[in-house]
C-alpha positions as a printed NumPy array, in Angstrom:
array([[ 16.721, -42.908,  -3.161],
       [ 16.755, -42.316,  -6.737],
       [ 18.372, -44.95 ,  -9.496],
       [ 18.976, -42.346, -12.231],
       [ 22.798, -41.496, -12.973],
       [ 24.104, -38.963, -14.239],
       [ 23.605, -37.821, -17.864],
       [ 27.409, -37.879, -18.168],
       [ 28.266, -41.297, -16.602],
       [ 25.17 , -42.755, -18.652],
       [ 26.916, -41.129, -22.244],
       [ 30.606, -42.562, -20.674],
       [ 28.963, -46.127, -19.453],
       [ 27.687, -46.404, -23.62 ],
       [ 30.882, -45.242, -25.097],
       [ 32.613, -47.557, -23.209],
       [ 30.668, -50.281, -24.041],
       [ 30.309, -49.222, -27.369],
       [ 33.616, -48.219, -28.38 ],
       [ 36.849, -49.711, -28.961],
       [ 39.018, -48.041, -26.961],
       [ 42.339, -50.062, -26.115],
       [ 45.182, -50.474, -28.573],
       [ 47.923, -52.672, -28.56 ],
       [ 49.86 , -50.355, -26.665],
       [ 47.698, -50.645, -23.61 ],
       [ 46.355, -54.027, -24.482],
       [ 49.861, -55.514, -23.908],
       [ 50.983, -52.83 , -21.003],
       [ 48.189, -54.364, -19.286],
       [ 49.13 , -58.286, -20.013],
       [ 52.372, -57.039, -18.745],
       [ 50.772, -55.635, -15.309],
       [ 47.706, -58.642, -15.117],
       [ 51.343, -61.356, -15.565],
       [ 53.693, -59.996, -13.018],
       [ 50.459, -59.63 , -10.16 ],
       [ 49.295, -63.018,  -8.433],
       [ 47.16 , -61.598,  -5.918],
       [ 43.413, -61.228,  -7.783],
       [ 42.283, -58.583,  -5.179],
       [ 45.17 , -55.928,  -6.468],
       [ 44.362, -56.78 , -10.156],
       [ 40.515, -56.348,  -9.781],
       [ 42.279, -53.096,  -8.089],
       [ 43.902, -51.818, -10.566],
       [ 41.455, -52.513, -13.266],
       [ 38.999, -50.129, -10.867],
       [ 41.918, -47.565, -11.493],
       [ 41.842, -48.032, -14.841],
       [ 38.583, -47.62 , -15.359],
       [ 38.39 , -44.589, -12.984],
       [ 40.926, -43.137, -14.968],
       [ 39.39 , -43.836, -18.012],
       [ 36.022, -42.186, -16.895],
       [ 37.675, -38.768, -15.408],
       [ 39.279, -38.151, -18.541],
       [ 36.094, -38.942, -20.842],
       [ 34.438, -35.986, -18.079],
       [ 37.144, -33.995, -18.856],
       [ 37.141, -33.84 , -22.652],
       [ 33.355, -33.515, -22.043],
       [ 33.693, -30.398, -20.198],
       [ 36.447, -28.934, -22.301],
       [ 34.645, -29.443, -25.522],
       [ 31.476, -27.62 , -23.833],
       [ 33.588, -24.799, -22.903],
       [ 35.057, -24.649, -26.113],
       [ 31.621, -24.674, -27.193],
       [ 30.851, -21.356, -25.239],
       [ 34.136, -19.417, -26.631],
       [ 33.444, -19.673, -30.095]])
């Protein structure tokens, strides 16, 4: 069994720890959510989410741009 990831999930797992990448906006959207939840299984649930959301859409600017890349 092999302990090497992805090149893609390695870039992501840097930019994200890296990069500022919350606002206000979603900074106090979340509060909001993380306030009005008690149970600490659903919130480590929907931070999972989050961050599952967060890394499909990183993969999906990353493929974009490369076939962008190829058009031009």
């Amino acid at each position: 069994m092999s302990n090497e990831i992805p090149v893609v999930d390695a870039v992501f797992g840097h930019y994200f720890d890296s990069c500022q990448i919350s606002s206000s906006e979603l900074d106090h959207a979340y509060k909001e959510v993380r306030n009005s939840v008690a149970d600490e299984d659903v919130v480590a649930l929907i931070d999972t989410l989050c961050l599952a959301c967060e890394r499909a859409a990183f993969k999906a600017g990353i493929k974009a741009g490369f076939k962008l890349s190829q058009e031009l």
